[in-house]
Amino acid sequence: MQYTTAALCLISATLSLAAPTTKRDTFSGFIVPSVLKIHDINSNANVASLHTATVRAANNVETSTLYQIPIPASLAGKTCALVIQATAGDQVQGTQELDIFNNLFADLNNLPSGNQRNQQLARVKFNSGTGFYDFDTVGFANPKIQSFPCPAGATLKWESVAVGTFDVNVISQDFANVVGAEAPNGLSVGYF
């Protein structure tokens, strides 16, 4: 009896760790950032960019990435989820993880410095087998953006932050919203 109980607990734990982040093949489409800026932790400066560059490395190099993502009013009643994809041309090394926070800035276009980081929403880890970042529910239980009601007509303001002492996540960003199940490269909000 003890063996059966232990085996069932182990199987249950294994299944919960191996569960996919979301059913990416069920998405109706994806919303991408309208503004993306790299935040230099040391200088506090923000610079517009075409890619995520969330890095913590030797020689005191540390950057995070700020995103502004307007959610169309037409998504009222839909479910949303964070999706991050990296392809072969991207650079993912070290811990290969990102902590995602919401931010309090009003307009990223008019934010030359600072990040106004607020509450952690999730931790994700790169899955080299799929090219997607999966939610790490062990490192951060109950991620708030794994599945959530789409905030139709609102703008999401997020930041990706490096995890650990060496973490490199440099990912090209597609900037065209996508209809259908094929996720764009970079950070997006999938909906269904």
PDB file of C-alpha atoms in Angstrom:
ATOM      1  CA  MET A   1       0.000   0.000   0.000  1.00  0.00           C
ATOM      2  CA  GLN A   2       2.837   2.402   0.842  1.00  0.00           C
ATOM      3  CA  TYR A   3       4.491   1.615  -2.477  1.00  0.00           C
ATOM      4  CA  THR A   4       1.264   2.335  -4.407  1.00  0.00           C
ATOM      5  CA  THR A   5       0.742   5.645  -2.596  1.00  0.00           C
ATOM      6  CA  ALA A   6       4.347   6.693  -3.200  1.00  0.00           C
ATOM      7  CA  ALA A   7       4.123   5.715  -6.871  1.00  0.00           C
ATOM      8  CA  LEU A   8       0.897   7.677  -7.369  1.00  0.00           C
ATOM      9  CA  CYS A   9       2.436  10.763  -5.707  1.00  0.00           C
ATOM     10  CA  LEU A  10       5.508  10.489  -7.944  1.00  0.00           C
ATOM     11  CA  ILE A  11       3.398  10.108 -11.096  1.00  0.00           C
ATOM     12  CA  SER A  12       1.241  13.071 -10.091  1.00  0.00           C
ATOM     13  CA  ALA A  13       4.298  15.266  -9.418  1.00  0.00           C
ATOM     14  CA  THR A  14       5.885  14.228 -12.714  1.00  0.00           C
ATOM     15  CA  LEU A  15       2.743  15.034 -14.682  1.00  0.00           C
ATOM     16  CA  SER A  16       2.398  18.469 -13.088  1.00  0.00           C
ATOM     17  CA  LEU A  17       6.015  19.353 -13.926  1.00  0.00           C
ATOM     18  CA  ALA A  18       5.691  18.081 -17.493  1.00  0.00           C
ATOM     19  CA  ALA A  19       2.385  19.791 -18.245  1.00  0.00           C
ATOM     20  CA  PRO A  20       2.595  22.253 -21.134  1.00  0.00           C
ATOM     21  CA  THR A  21       2.198  25.966 -20.440  1.00  0.00           C
ATOM     22  CA  THR A  22      -0.964  26.265 -22.487  1.00  0.00           C
ATOM     23  CA  LYS A  23      -2.451  24.461 -25.438  1.00  0.00           C
ATOM     24  CA  ARG A  24      -0.717  26.588 -28.062  1.00  0.00           C
ATOM     25  CA  ASP A  25      -2.552  24.805 -30.860  1.00  0.00           C
ATOM     26  CA  THR A  26      -5.909  26.039 -29.543  1.00  0.00           C
ATOM     27  CA  PHE A  27      -5.151  29.762 -29.761  1.00  0.00           C
ATOM     28  CA  SER A  28      -7.267  31.856 -32.128  1.00  0.00           C
ATOM     29  CA  GLY A  29      -4.537  34.467 -32.411  1.00  0.00           C
ATOM     30  CA  PHE A  30      -1.786  36.469 -30.736  1.00  0.00           C
ATOM     31  CA  ILE A  31      -1.320  40.114 -29.743  1.00  0.00           C
ATOM     32  CA  VAL A  32       2.248  41.432 -29.821  1.00  0.00           C
ATOM     33  CA  PRO A  33       3.799  44.433 -28.059  1.00  0.00           C
ATOM     34  CA  SER A  34       3.239  47.845 -29.617  1.00  0.00           C
ATOM     35  CA  VAL A  35       6.294  49.187 -27.760  1.00  0.00           C
ATOM     36  CA  LEU A  36       9.350  47.284 -26.555  1.00  0.00           C
ATOM     37  CA  LYS A  37      12.289  48.854 -24.690  1.00  0.00           C
ATOM     38  CA  ILE A  38      15.463  47.514 -23.119  1.00  0.00           C
ATOM     39  CA  HIS A  39      15.961  48.739 -19.546  1.00  0.00           C
ATOM     40  CA  ASP A  40      19.617  49.000 -18.462  1.00  0.00           C
ATOM     41  CA  ILE A  41      19.642  48.172 -14.748  1.00  0.00           C
ATOM     42  CA  ASN A  42      22.934  50.019 -14.140  1.00  0.00           C
ATOM     43  CA  SER A  43      22.197  53.292 -15.963  1.00  0.00           C
ATOM     44  CA  ASN A  44      18.384  53.128 -15.513  1.00  0.00           C
ATOM     45  CA  ALA A  45      17.998  54.155 -19.208  1.00  0.00           C
ATOM     46  CA  ASN A  46      15.349  52.707 -21.546  1.00  0.00           C
ATOM     47  CA  VAL A  47      16.101  52.241 -25.240  1.00  0.00           C
ATOM     48  CA  ALA A  48      13.621  51.211 -27.951  1.00  0.00           C
ATOM     49  CA  SER A  49      14.405  47.796 -29.398  1.00  0.00           C
ATOM     50  CA  LEU A  50      13.283  45.173 -31.910  1.00  0.00           C
ATOM     51  CA  HIS A  51      14.056  42.277 -29.568  1.00  0.00           C
ATOM     52  CA  THR A  52      13.882  41.111 -25.974  1.00  0.00           C
ATOM     53  CA  ALA A  53      17.290  41.473 -24.341  1.00  0.00           C
ATOM     54  CA  THR A  54      16.908  40.235 -20.795  1.00  0.00           C
ATOM     55  CA  VAL A  55      20.417  39.479 -19.575  1.00  0.00           C
ATOM     56  CA  ARG A  56      22.373  39.023 -16.363  1.00  0.00           C
ATOM     57  CA  ALA A  57      26.038  38.276 -17.015  1.00  0.00           C
ATOM     58  CA  ALA A  58      29.610  38.870 -15.875  1.00  0.00           C
ATOM     59  CA  ASN A  59      31.076  42.357 -15.481  1.00  0.00           C
ATOM     60  CA  ASN A  60      27.881  43.702 -13.880  1.00  0.00           C
ATOM     61  CA  VAL A  61      25.868  43.563 -17.129  1.00  0.00           C
ATOM     62  CA  GLU A  62      22.131  43.452 -16.456  1.00  0.00           C
ATOM     63  CA  THR A  63      19.161  44.384 -18.609  1.00  0.00           C
ATOM     64  CA  SER A  64      15.451  43.724 -18.509  1.00  0.00           C
ATOM     65  CA  THR A  65      12.843  44.245 -21.220  1.00  0.00           C
ATOM     66  CA  LEU A  66       9.727  46.406 -20.977  1.00  0.00           C
ATOM     67  CA  TYR A  67       6.596  45.682 -23.048  1.00  0.00           C
ATOM     68  CA  GLN A  68       3.421  47.619 -23.769  1.00  0.00           C
ATOM     69  CA  ILE A  69       0.686  45.380 -25.179  1.00  0.00           C
ATOM     70  CA  PRO A  70      -2.714  46.881 -26.107  1.00  0.00           C
ATOM     71  CA  ILE A  71      -5.484  44.284 -25.924  1.00  0.00           C
ATOM     72  CA  PRO A  72      -8.261  44.991 -28.465  1.00  0.00           C
ATOM     73  CA  ALA A  73     -11.795  45.557 -27.155  1.00  0.00           C
ATOM     74  CA  SER A  74     -12.922  42.780 -29.527  1.00  0.00           C
ATOM     75  CA  LEU A  75     -11.346  40.195 -27.179  1.00  0.00           C
ATOM     76  CA  ALA A  76     -14.024  40.729 -24.507  1.00  0.00           C
ATOM     77  CA  GLY A  77     -15.024  37.354 -23.065  1.00  0.00           C
ATOM     78  CA  LYS A  78     -11.905  35.590 -24.421  1.00  0.00           C
ATOM     79  CA  THR A  79      -9.150  33.922 -22.387  1.00  0.00           C
ATOM     80  CA  CYS A  80      -5.556  35.159 -22.692  1.00  0.00           C
ATOM     81  CA  ALA A  81      -2.149  33.656 -21.861  1.00  0.00           C
ATOM     82  CA  LEU A  82       1.495  34.729 -22.021  1.00  0.00           C
ATOM     83  CA  VAL A  83       3.392  33.038 -24.862  1.00  0.00           C
ATOM     84  CA  ILE A  84       7.138  33.424 -25.521  1.00  0.00           C
ATOM     85  CA  GLN A  85       8.836  31.696 -28.438  1.00  0.00           C
ATOM     86  CA  ALA A  86      12.522  31.700 -29.383  1.00  0.00           C
ATOM     87  CA  THR A  87      13.876  30.297 -32.646  1.00  0.00           C
ATOM     88  CA  ALA A  88      17.284  29.066 -33.761  1.00  0.00           C
ATOM     89  CA  GLY A  89      18.507  32.589 -34.556  1.00  0.00           C
ATOM     90  CA  ASP A  90      17.887  33.753 -30.980  1.00  0.00           C
ATOM     91  CA  GLN A  91      20.370  33.563 -28.109  1.00  0.00           C
ATOM     92  CA  VAL A  92      19.223  31.683 -25.000  1.00  0.00           C
ATOM     93  CA  GLN A  93      21.904  30.638 -22.486  1.00  0.00           C
ATOM     94  CA  GLY A  94      22.516  30.192 -18.767  1.00  0.00           C
ATOM     95  CA  THR A  95      19.462  29.569 -16.595  1.00  0.00           C
ATOM     96  CA  GLN A  96      17.235  30.308 -19.648  1.00  0.00           C
ATOM     97  CA  GLU A  97      14.495  31.690 -17.393  1.00  0.00           C
ATOM     98  CA  LEU A  98      12.476  34.879 -17.186  1.00  0.00           C
ATOM     99  CA  ASP A  99      10.487  36.384 -14.351  1.00  0.00           C
ATOM    100  CA  ILE A 100       7.555  38.415 -15.666  1.00  0.00           C
ATOM    101  CA  PHE A 101       6.305  41.451 -13.715  1.00  0.00           C
ATOM    102  CA  ASN A 102       3.587  44.000 -14.319  1.00  0.00           C
ATOM    103  CA  ASN A 103       4.615  47.654 -14.266  1.00  0.00           C
ATOM    104  CA  LEU A 104       3.089  50.969 -13.246  1.00  0.00           C
ATOM    105  CA  PHE A 105       4.316  53.219 -16.096  1.00  0.00           C
ATOM    106  CA  ALA A 106       1.608  55.178 -17.917  1.00  0.00           C
ATOM    107  CA  ASP A 107       3.095  55.124 -21.435  1.00  0.00           C
ATOM    108  CA  LEU A 108       6.253  53.233 -22.387  1.00  0.00           C
ATOM    109  CA  ASN A 109       6.791  55.530 -25.389  1.00  0.00           C
ATOM    110  CA  ASN A 110       7.349  58.399 -22.942  1.00  0.00           C
ATOM    111  CA  LEU A 111       9.498  56.534 -20.405  1.00  0.00           C
ATOM    112  CA  PRO A 112      13.169  57.384 -21.080  1.00  0.00           C
ATOM    113  CA  SER A 113      14.335  55.851 -17.793  1.00  0.00           C
ATOM    114  CA  GLY A 114      13.122  53.662 -14.955  1.00  0.00           C
ATOM    115  CA  ASN A 115      10.979  50.567 -15.029  1.00  0.00           C
ATOM    116  CA  GLN A 116       8.348  51.058 -12.286  1.00  0.00           C
ATOM    117  CA  ARG A 117       8.288  47.307 -11.577  1.00  0.00           C
ATOM    118  CA  ASN A 118       5.316  46.153  -9.555  1.00  0.00           C
ATOM    119  CA  GLN A 119       4.112  42.580  -8.932  1.00  0.00           C
ATOM    120  CA  GLN A 120       5.581  39.298 -10.204  1.00  0.00           C
ATOM    121  CA  LEU A 121       3.136  37.491 -12.484  1.00  0.00           C
ATOM    122  CA  ALA A 122       5.045  34.351 -13.506  1.00  0.00           C
ATOM    123  CA  ARG A 123       8.349  32.583 -14.032  1.00  0.00           C
ATOM    124  CA  VAL A 124       8.985  30.840 -17.353  1.00  0.00           C
ATOM    125  CA  LYS A 125      11.800  28.540 -18.506  1.00  0.00           C
ATOM    126  CA  PHE A 126      12.956  27.853 -22.061  1.00  0.00           C
ATOM    127  CA  ASN A 127      12.102  24.426 -23.441  1.00  0.00           C
ATOM    128  CA  SER A 128      14.659  23.640 -26.165  1.00  0.00           C
ATOM    129  CA  GLY A 129      12.471  20.785 -27.431  1.00  0.00           C
ATOM    130  CA  THR A 130       9.589  23.097 -28.349  1.00  0.00           C
ATOM    131  CA  GLY A 131      11.209  26.534 -28.651  1.00  0.00           C
ATOM    132  CA  PHE A 132       8.680  27.949 -26.184  1.00  0.00           C
ATOM    133  CA  TYR A 133       9.088  29.163 -22.610  1.00  0.00           C
ATOM    134  CA  ASP A 134       7.034  26.974 -20.251  1.00  0.00           C
ATOM    135  CA  PHE A 135       5.549  28.191 -16.973  1.00  0.00           C
ATOM    136  CA  ASP A 136       7.635  27.128 -13.978  1.00  0.00           C
ATOM    137  CA  THR A 137       4.976  26.393 -11.385  1.00  0.00           C
ATOM    138  CA  VAL A 138       7.616  25.085  -8.968  1.00  0.00           C
ATOM    139  CA  GLY A 139       9.736  28.281  -9.027  1.00  0.00           C
ATOM    140  CA  PHE A 140       6.586  30.441  -8.971  1.00  0.00           C
ATOM    141  CA  ALA A 141       3.371  28.753  -7.934  1.00  0.00           C
ATOM    142  CA  ASN A 142       0.086  29.908  -9.454  1.00  0.00           C
ATOM    143  CA  PRO A 143       1.282  32.096 -12.336  1.00  0.00           C
ATOM    144  CA  LYS A 144      -1.255  34.862 -12.908  1.00  0.00           C
ATOM    145  CA  ILE A 145      -0.760  35.021 -16.684  1.00  0.00           C
ATOM    146  CA  GLN A 146      -0.832  31.344 -17.617  1.00  0.00           C
ATOM    147  CA  SER A 147      -4.556  31.745 -18.261  1.00  0.00           C
ATOM    148  CA  PHE A 148      -6.554  34.884 -17.476  1.00  0.00           C
ATOM    149  CA  PRO A 149      -9.610  36.789 -18.745  1.00  0.00           C
ATOM    150  CA  CYS A 150      -8.464  39.029 -21.607  1.00  0.00           C
ATOM    151  CA  PRO A 151      -8.454  42.642 -20.358  1.00  0.00           C
ATOM    152  CA  ALA A 152     -10.295  43.836 -23.482  1.00  0.00           C
ATOM    153  CA  GLY A 153      -9.628  47.480 -24.281  1.00  0.00           C
ATOM    154  CA  ALA A 154      -6.816  47.747 -21.716  1.00  0.00           C
ATOM    155  CA  THR A 155      -3.045  47.879 -22.150  1.00  0.00           C
ATOM    156  CA  LEU A 156      -0.771  45.341 -20.465  1.00  0.00           C
ATOM    157  CA  LYS A 157       2.518  46.752 -19.170  1.00  0.00           C
ATOM    158  CA  TRP A 158       5.011  43.980 -18.465  1.00  0.00           C
ATOM    159  CA  GLU A 159       8.719  43.462 -17.829  1.00  0.00           C
ATOM    160  CA  SER A 160      10.880  40.361 -18.299  1.00  0.00           C
ATOM    161  CA  VAL A 161      13.696  40.003 -15.762  1.00  0.00           C
ATOM    162  CA  ALA A 162      16.707  37.646 -15.735  1.00  0.00           C
ATOM    163  CA  VAL A 163      16.887  34.808 -13.194  1.00  0.00           C
ATOM    164  CA  GLY A 164      20.048  33.559 -11.448  1.00  0.00           C
ATOM    165  CA  THR A 165      23.622  34.781 -11.855  1.00  0.00           C
ATOM    166  CA  PHE A 166      24.004  34.041 -15.593  1.00  0.00           C
ATOM    167  CA  ASP A 167      20.952  34.289 -17.812  1.00  0.00           C
ATOM    168  CA  VAL A 168      20.838  35.390 -21.467  1.00  0.00           C
ATOM    169  CA  ASN A 169      17.525  35.732 -23.343  1.00  0.00           C
ATOM    170  CA  VAL A 170      17.948  37.704 -26.580  1.00  0.00           C
ATOM    171  CA  ILE A 171      14.886  37.034 -28.740  1.00  0.00           C
ATOM    172  CA  SER A 172      13.780  38.744 -31.969  1.00  0.00           C
ATOM    173  CA  GLN A 173      10.284  40.197 -31.739  1.00  0.00           C
ATOM    174  CA  ASP A 174       7.676  39.834 -34.453  1.00  0.00           C
ATOM    175  CA  PHE A 175       5.574  42.999 -34.422  1.00  0.00           C
ATOM    176  CA  ALA A 176       2.530  41.883 -36.425  1.00  0.00           C
ATOM    177  CA  ASN A 177      -0.497  40.486 -34.603  1.00  0.00           C
ATOM    178  CA  VAL A 178      -1.231  36.948 -35.761  1.00  0.00           C
ATOM    179  CA  VAL A 179      -4.563  35.251 -36.446  1.00  0.00           C
ATOM    180  CA  GLY A 180      -4.429  31.484 -36.038  1.00  0.00           C
ATOM    181  CA  ALA A 181      -2.507  28.999 -33.933  1.00  0.00           C
ATOM    182  CA  GLU A 182       1.034  29.765 -35.158  1.00  0.00           C
ATOM    183  CA  ALA A 183       2.717  31.908 -32.501  1.00  0.00           C
ATOM    184  CA  PRO A 184       4.924  34.845 -33.491  1.00  0.00           C
ATOM    185  CA  ASN A 185       8.552  34.939 -32.394  1.00  0.00           C
ATOM    186  CA  GLY A 186       9.149  36.787 -29.139  1.00  0.00           C
ATOM    187  CA  LEU A 187       6.656  37.706 -26.433  1.00  0.00           C
ATOM    188  CA  SER A 188       2.945  37.716 -27.214  1.00  0.00           C
ATOM    189  CA  VAL A 189      -0.437  37.285 -25.588  1.00  0.00           C
ATOM    190  CA  GLY A 190      -2.299  34.341 -27.055  1.00  0.00           C
ATOM    191  CA  TYR A 191      -6.093  34.282 -26.899  1.00  0.00           C
ATOM    192  CA  PHE A 192      -8.849  31.739 -27.398  1.00  0.00           C
TER     193      PHE A 192
END
